[in-house]
């Protein structure tokens, strides 16, 4: 089987998918839409994966007009590679281009934000989303909320939906002591450490986290915050930290490489995400595997994983006062946090194991390949 995997950039998630699908009897080709300058993944492509050099993949191509210009080059790639199927996402960029190229069979992979956020950016984006979904032979998504967002635009039947959380490498995220000595090196051995690893973009509401941290710090001076990541809001975030006098209480390690992330998870007491929209967050699953309790925004996707008060806490979106109260509650009951951590390990082993989940994708590949182009072309909706 020849598979063309077409994605926006090269991230840790892309590498994991490529490594999983590259196997004897399967030729895997990787096509990169753009290079936005952020080195999300520094490791080379997995063994057996061939990258296609083309007009894209070497600079930013951030919008529909840029993508459309690449269509002739993409059609040439498809003709040259002649894949048995295309696995493409996000929906409005790589997915939409695949529909414009009239290629089948085509598995459209949602990255969550494409259906939860980008599809609402205006009439043009909504129509591009609908076009891509209608042209897809199967939709791959990670949560009920993402599937529901797709169905609001196109009534996908269950037979054309592949759904499972992307999962994590459990062996890489094992609970334990702070063996790397991060707490000691920061001078925070006795602190209660909050950890955020979400990107510094609008949807992740980092400014809400900082305000909640400031409010909680007034009542609990032992609180500290590791604010990993980076993004387009970096100047604003750094200014807020300085203006609120938080520089000595907040550690900024930058974007963490995947092999360093477990060290930070084991050094922390609480994982925090203030996202205003989300699918099944991979960093959330990694935190669960390291026995961290979770403080998340009260979103449908998070309710699929967190029972409030049992294995974490859910707080209203954009409510720093409620978030601060939750921090204080967690910091005041460390014995409960240990019980919560054990529950999270059990849950992620049951539902978030990459090696248990990925065979579902390979089964979908086989089903798509077995269908003729005429049969796998979706009916008019």
PDB file of N, CA, C and O in Angstrom, residues 75 80 148 164 172 175 228 280 290 327-328 339 350 366 375 381:
ATOM      1  N   UNK A  75      -1.275  18.530  -7.520  1.00  0.00           N
ATOM      2  CA  UNK A  75      -1.777  17.568  -8.507  1.00  0.00           C
ATOM      3  C   UNK A  75      -0.622  16.815  -9.164  1.00  0.00           C
ATOM      4  O   UNK A  75      -0.721  15.606  -9.439  1.00  0.00           O
ATOM      5  N   UNK A  80       2.630  11.816  -9.607  1.00  0.00           N
ATOM      6  CA  UNK A  80       3.948  11.188  -9.514  1.00  0.00           C
ATOM      7  C   UNK A  80       3.969  10.060  -8.491  1.00  0.00           C
ATOM      8  O   UNK A  80       4.498   8.971  -8.752  1.00  0.00           O
ATOM      9  N   UNK A 148     -19.091  16.133  16.442  1.00  0.00           N
ATOM     10  CA  UNK A 148     -20.326  16.911  16.415  1.00  0.00           C
ATOM     11  C   UNK A 148     -20.159  18.188  15.595  1.00  0.00           C
ATOM     12  O   UNK A 148     -21.077  18.599  14.861  1.00  0.00           O
ATOM     13  N   UNK A 164     -10.963   8.085  17.606  1.00  0.00           N
ATOM     14  CA  UNK A 164     -10.281   7.617  18.808  1.00  0.00           C
ATOM     15  C   UNK A 164      -9.283   8.692  19.227  1.00  0.00           C
ATOM     16  O   UNK A 164      -8.792   9.468  18.395  1.00  0.00           O
ATOM     17  N   UNK A 172       6.946   6.397  27.700  1.00  0.00           N
ATOM     18  CA  UNK A 172       7.726   7.640  27.779  1.00  0.00           C
ATOM     19  C   UNK A 172       7.248   8.560  28.895  1.00  0.00           C
ATOM     20  O   UNK A 172       7.933   9.540  29.233  1.00  0.00           O
ATOM     21  N   UNK A 175       4.994   7.969  35.841  1.00  0.00           N
ATOM     22  CA  UNK A 175       4.981   8.730  37.082  1.00  0.00           C
ATOM     23  C   UNK A 175       6.214   8.400  37.919  1.00  0.00           C
ATOM     24  O   UNK A 175       6.754   7.291  37.863  1.00  0.00           O
ATOM     25  N   UNK A 228       5.598  26.772  30.220  1.00  0.00           N
ATOM     26  CA  UNK A 228       6.366  26.338  29.053  1.00  0.00           C
ATOM     27  C   UNK A 228       5.658  26.789  27.777  1.00  0.00           C
ATOM     28  O   UNK A 228       4.509  27.207  27.793  1.00  0.00           O
ATOM     29  N   UNK A 280      -9.219  16.259  22.191  1.00  0.00           N
ATOM     30  CA  UNK A 280      -8.521  15.495  23.219  1.00  0.00           C
ATOM     31  C   UNK A 280      -7.063  15.931  23.211  1.00  0.00           C
ATOM     32  O   UNK A 280      -6.311  15.601  22.301  1.00  0.00           O
ATOM     33  N   UNK A 290       1.603  10.687  33.873  1.00  0.00           N
ATOM     34  CA  UNK A 290       2.590  10.992  34.914  1.00  0.00           C
ATOM     35  C   UNK A 290       1.932  11.263  36.268  1.00  0.00           C
ATOM     36  O   UNK A 290       2.565  11.814  37.175  1.00  0.00           O
ATOM     37  N   UNK A 327      -6.928  26.370  42.319  1.00  0.00           N
ATOM     38  CA  UNK A 327      -5.512  26.205  42.663  1.00  0.00           C
ATOM     39  C   UNK A 327      -5.345  26.089  44.182  1.00  0.00           C
ATOM     40  O   UNK A 327      -4.605  25.230  44.682  1.00  0.00           O
ATOM     41  N   UNK A 328      -6.025  26.959  44.910  1.00  0.00           N
ATOM     42  CA  UNK A 328      -5.895  26.965  46.367  1.00  0.00           C
ATOM     43  C   UNK A 328      -6.471  25.686  46.976  1.00  0.00           C
ATOM     44  O   UNK A 328      -5.898  25.126  47.918  1.00  0.00           O
ATOM     45  N   UNK A 339      -4.329  10.471  45.236  1.00  0.00           N
ATOM     46  CA  UNK A 339      -5.406   9.561  44.822  1.00  0.00           C
ATOM     47  C   UNK A 339      -5.866   9.887  43.404  1.00  0.00           C
ATOM     48  O   UNK A 339      -6.093   8.987  42.586  1.00  0.00           O
ATOM     49  N   UNK A 350      -6.233   2.818  30.003  1.00  0.00           N
ATOM     50  CA  UNK A 350      -7.407   2.181  29.417  1.00  0.00           C
ATOM     51  C   UNK A 350      -7.799   2.800  28.085  1.00  0.00           C
ATOM     52  O   UNK A 350      -8.150   2.089  27.138  1.00  0.00           O
ATOM     53  N   UNK A 366      -6.933  -0.024   5.364  1.00  0.00           N
ATOM     54  CA  UNK A 366      -7.227  -1.224   4.581  1.00  0.00           C
ATOM     55  C   UNK A 366      -8.626  -1.156   3.985  1.00  0.00           C
ATOM     56  O   UNK A 366      -8.842  -1.547   2.830  1.00  0.00           O
ATOM     57  N   UNK A 375     -16.983   3.501  -5.519  1.00  0.00           N
ATOM     58  CA  UNK A 375     -17.717   3.139  -4.322  1.00  0.00           C
ATOM     59  C   UNK A 375     -17.373   4.048  -3.153  1.00  0.00           C
ATOM     60  O   UNK A 375     -18.210   4.345  -2.324  1.00  0.00           O
ATOM     61  N   UNK A 381     -24.550  15.089  -0.625  1.00  0.00           N
ATOM     62  CA  UNK A 381     -25.231  15.410   0.636  1.00  0.00           C
ATOM     63  C   UNK A 381     -25.838  16.807   0.510  1.00  0.00           C
ATOM     64  O   UNK A 381     -25.204  17.713   0.072  1.00  0.00           O
TER      65      UNK A 381
END
